[in-house]
Coordinates of N, CA and C in Angstrom, one line a residue:
P292 N 5.4 -27.1 30.3 CA 5.4 -26.1 31.4 C 6.9 -25.6 31.6
M293 N 7.0 -24.4 32.0 CA 8.3 -23.8 32.2 C 9.0 -24.5 33.4
S294 N 8.3 -25.1 34.3 CA 8.9 -25.8 35.5 C 9.6 -27.0 35.0
E295 N 9.1 -27.7 34.0 CA 9.8 -28.9 33.4 C 11.0 -28.5 32.6
V296 N 10.9 -27.4 31.9 CA 12.1 -26.9 31.1 C 13.2 -26.5 32.1
D297 N 12.8 -25.8 33.2 CA 13.8 -25.3 34.1 C 14.5 -26.4 34.8
R298 N 14.0 -27.6 34.9 CA 14.7 -28.7 35.5 C 15.8 -29.3 34.6
K299 N 15.6 -29.0 33.3 CA 16.5 -29.6 32.3 C 17.6 -28.5 31.9
V300 N 17.2 -27.3 31.8 CA 18.1 -26.2 31.4 C 17.6 -24.9 31.9
H301 N 18.5 -24.1 32.4 CA 18.1 -22.7 32.8 C 18.5 -21.8 31.7
M302 N 17.7 -20.7 31.5 CA 17.9 -19.8 30.4 C 18.0 -18.4 31.0
P303 N 19.0 -18.0 31.7 CA 19.1 -16.7 32.3 C 19.2 -15.6 31.2
V304 N 18.7 -14.4 31.5 CA 18.9 -13.3 30.7 C 20.3 -12.7 31.0
V305 N 21.1 -12.6 30.0 CA 22.5 -12.1 30.2 C 22.7 -10.7 29.6
E306 N 21.6 -10.2 28.9 CA 21.7 -8.9 28.3 C 20.2 -8.5 28.0
A307 N 19.9 -7.2 28.3 CA 18.5 -6.7 28.0 C 18.6 -5.3 27.6
A308 N 17.8 -4.9 26.6 CA 17.8 -3.5 26.1 C 16.4 -3.2 25.7
V309 N 16.0 -1.9 25.9 CA 14.7 -1.4 25.5 C 14.9 0.0 24.9
R310 N 14.1 0.3 23.9 CA 14.1 1.6 23.3 C 12.7 2.1 23.4
Y311 N 12.4 3.1 24.2 CA 11.1 3.6 24.4 C 10.8 4.7 23.3
V312 N 9.7 4.5 22.6 CA 9.4 5.4 21.5 C 8.3 6.4 21.9
K313 N 7.4 6.0 22.7 CA 6.3 6.8 23.1 C 5.7 6.2 24.4
P314 N 5.2 7.0 25.3 CA 4.6 6.4 26.5 C 3.3 5.7 26.3
A315 N 3.1 4.6 27.1 CA 1.8 4.0 27.2 C 1.2 4.5 28.4
R316 N -0.1 4.5 28.4 CA -0.9 5.0 29.6 C -1.6 3.9 30.3
L317 N -1.9 4.2 31.6 CA -2.6 3.2 32.4 C -3.9 2.8 31.7
D318 N -4.2 1.5 31.6 CA -5.3 0.9 31.0 C -5.3 0.9 29.4
D319 N -4.1 1.3 28.8 CA -4.0 1.1 27.4 C -3.9 -0.4 27.1
L320 N -4.5 -0.8 26.0 CA -4.4 -2.2 25.6 C -3.2 -2.3 24.6
L321 N -2.2 -3.1 24.9 CA -1.0 -3.2 24.1 C -0.9 -4.6 23.5
R322 N -0.2 -4.6 22.3 CA 0.1 -5.9 21.7 C 1.6 -6.1 21.8
V323 N 2.0 -7.2 22.4 CA 3.4 -7.5 22.5 C 3.8 -8.7 21.6
R324 N 4.8 -8.4 20.7 CA 5.2 -9.5 19.9 C 6.7 -9.9 20.2
C325 N 7.0 -11.1 20.2 CA 8.3 -11.6 20.5 C 8.7 -12.7 19.5
W326 N 9.9 -12.7 19.1 CA 10.4 -13.7 18.1 C 11.8 -14.0 18.4
V327 N 12.3 -15.2 17.9 CA 13.7 -15.5 18.0 C 14.4 -14.9 16.8
A328 N 15.3 -14.0 17.1 CA 16.0 -13.3 16.1 C 17.3 -14.0 15.7
E329 N 17.9 -14.7 16.7 CA 19.2 -15.3 16.4 C 19.4 -16.5 17.4
R330 N 20.0 -17.5 16.9 CA 20.3 -18.7 17.8 C 21.7 -19.1 17.5
K331 N 22.5 -19.2 18.6 CA 23.9 -19.7 18.5 C 24.0 -21.0 19.2
R332 N 25.2 -21.5 19.4 CA 25.4 -22.8 20.0 C 24.8 -22.9 21.4
A333 N 25.0 -21.8 22.3 CA 24.6 -21.9 23.7 C 23.8 -20.7 24.1
S334 N 23.3 -19.9 23.1 CA 22.5 -18.7 23.4 C 21.5 -18.4 22.3
F335 N 20.6 -17.6 22.7 CA 19.6 -17.1 21.7 C 19.1 -15.8 22.0
L336 N 18.6 -15.1 21.0 CA 18.2 -13.7 21.1 C 16.7 -13.5 20.8
F337 N 16.0 -12.9 21.7 CA 14.6 -12.6 21.5 C 14.5 -11.1 21.2
H338 N 13.7 -10.8 20.1 CA 13.4 -9.4 19.9 C 12.0 -9.1 20.3
Y339 N 11.6 -7.9 20.7 CA 10.3 -7.6 21.1 C 9.8 -6.3 20.4
D340 N 8.5 -6.2 20.3 CA 7.9 -5.0 19.7 C 6.6 -4.8 20.4
I341 N 6.4 -3.6 21.0 CA 5.2 -3.4 21.8 C 4.5 -2.2 21.1
R342 N 3.2 -2.4 20.8 CA 2.4 -1.5 20.0 C 1.0 -1.3 20.7
Q343 N 0.4 -0.1 20.4 CA -1.0 0.1 20.8 C -1.9 -1.0 20.1
A344 N -2.8 -1.6 20.8 CA -3.6 -2.7 20.3 C -4.5 -2.1 19.2
G345 N -5.0 -0.9 19.3 CA -6.0 -0.3 18.4 C -5.4 0.1 17.1
D346 N -4.5 1.1 17.2 CA -4.0 1.8 15.9 C -2.6 1.2 15.5
G347 N -2.0 0.3 16.3 CA -0.7 -0.3 16.0 C 0.5 0.7 16.2
E348 N 0.3 1.8 16.8 CA 1.4 2.8 17.0 C 2.4 2.2 17.9
L349 N 3.7 2.3 17.5 CA 4.8 1.7 18.2 C 5.1 2.4 19.5
I350 N 5.2 1.6 20.6 CA 5.4 2.1 21.9 C 6.9 1.9 22.3
A351 N 7.4 0.7 22.0 CA 8.8 0.3 22.4 C 9.3 -0.9 21.6
T352 N 10.6 -1.0 21.5 CA 11.2 -2.2 21.0 C 12.3 -2.6 21.9
G353 N 12.7 -3.9 21.8 CA 13.8 -4.3 22.7 C 14.3 -5.7 22.4
H354 N 15.2 -6.2 23.2 CA 15.7 -7.5 23.0 C 16.2 -8.1 24.3
T355 N 16.2 -9.4 24.4 CA 16.9 -10.0 25.6 C 17.8 -11.2 25.0
L356 N 18.9 -11.3 25.5 CA 19.9 -12.4 25.2 C 19.9 -13.4 26.3
H357 N 19.6 -14.6 26.0 CA 19.5 -15.7 27.0 C 20.7 -16.7 26.7
A358 N 21.2 -17.2 27.8 CA 22.3 -18.2 27.7 C 21.6 -19.5 28.2
C359 N 22.2 -20.7 27.8 CA 21.7 -22.0 28.3 C 22.7 -22.4 29.4
W360 N 22.2 -22.7 30.5 CA 22.9 -23.0 31.7 C 22.5 -24.4 32.3
H361 N 23.4 -25.3 32.4 CA 23.0 -26.6 33.0 C 22.8 -26.6 34.5
P362 N 21.6 -26.9 35.0 CA 21.3 -26.7 36.4 C 22.2 -27.6 37.3
E363 N 22.6 -28.8 36.9 CA 23.4 -29.6 37.7 C 24.9 -29.2 37.7
T364 N 25.5 -29.0 36.5 CA 26.9 -28.6 36.5 C 27.2 -27.2 36.8
Q365 N 26.1 -26.3 36.7 CA 26.3 -24.9 36.9 C 27.3 -24.3 35.9
R366 N 27.2 -24.8 34.6 CA 28.1 -24.3 33.6 C 27.2 -24.0 32.3
M367 N 27.8 -23.2 31.4 CA 27.1 -23.0 30.1 C 27.0 -24.3 29.4
T368 N 26.0 -24.5 28.6 CA 25.8 -25.7 27.9 C 25.2 -25.4 26.5
A369 N 25.4 -26.2 25.6 CA 24.8 -26.1 24.2 C 23.3 -26.1 24.4
I370 N 22.6 -25.4 23.5 CA 21.1 -25.5 23.5 C 20.7 -27.0 23.2
P371 N 19.9 -27.6 24.0 CA 19.5 -29.0 23.8 C 18.7 -29.1 22.4
D372 N 18.8 -30.2 21.8 CA 18.1 -30.4 20.5 C 16.6 -30.1 20.6
W373 N 16.0 -30.6 21.7 CA 14.5 -30.4 21.8 C 14.2 -29.0 21.9
L374 N 15.1 -28.1 22.5 CA 14.8 -26.7 22.6 C 15.2 -26.0 21.4
A375 N 16.3 -26.4 20.7 CA 16.7 -25.8 19.4 C 15.6 -25.9 18.4
A376 N 14.8 -27.0 18.4 CA 13.7 -27.2 17.5 C 12.6 -26.2 17.7
L377 N 12.5 -25.6 18.9 CA 11.5 -24.6 19.2 C 12.0 -23.2 18.9
L378 N 13.3 -23.0 18.9 CA 13.9 -21.7 18.8 C 14.4 -21.5 17.4
V379 N 13.5 -21.4 16.5 CA 13.8 -21.2 15.1 C 13.8 -19.7 14.8
P380 N 15.0 -19.2 14.4 CA 15.1 -17.8 14.1 C 14.2 -17.4 12.9
T381 N 13.7 -16.2 13.1 CA 12.8 -15.6 12.1 C 13.0 -14.1 12.0
T382 N 12.6 -13.6 10.9 CA 12.6 -12.1 10.7 C 11.4 -11.6 11.5
H383 N 11.3 -10.3 11.6 CA 10.2 -9.6 12.3 C 8.9 -10.2 11.8
P384 N 8.0 -10.6 12.7 CA 6.7 -11.2 12.3 C 5.8 -10.2 11.7

């Protein structure tokens, strides 16, 4: 659970970007994909792709950059090994 992760390490968003390609409408069913695009010593980058569920038409793309922050020291920290094992960079799924 995220509450357990948050007690060990905070992962604030330090940068976010979105590129809107086409509008989505109320009640549209959308497919959101997210993957780890890059991992560094103390940060990682998620990429996103949002498409219409039916025809797969691209609605938006984006990314968020997250830092690892130690909740007790209130300082940047290296990504813990247990989290690094989950944050395996991949190309677009």
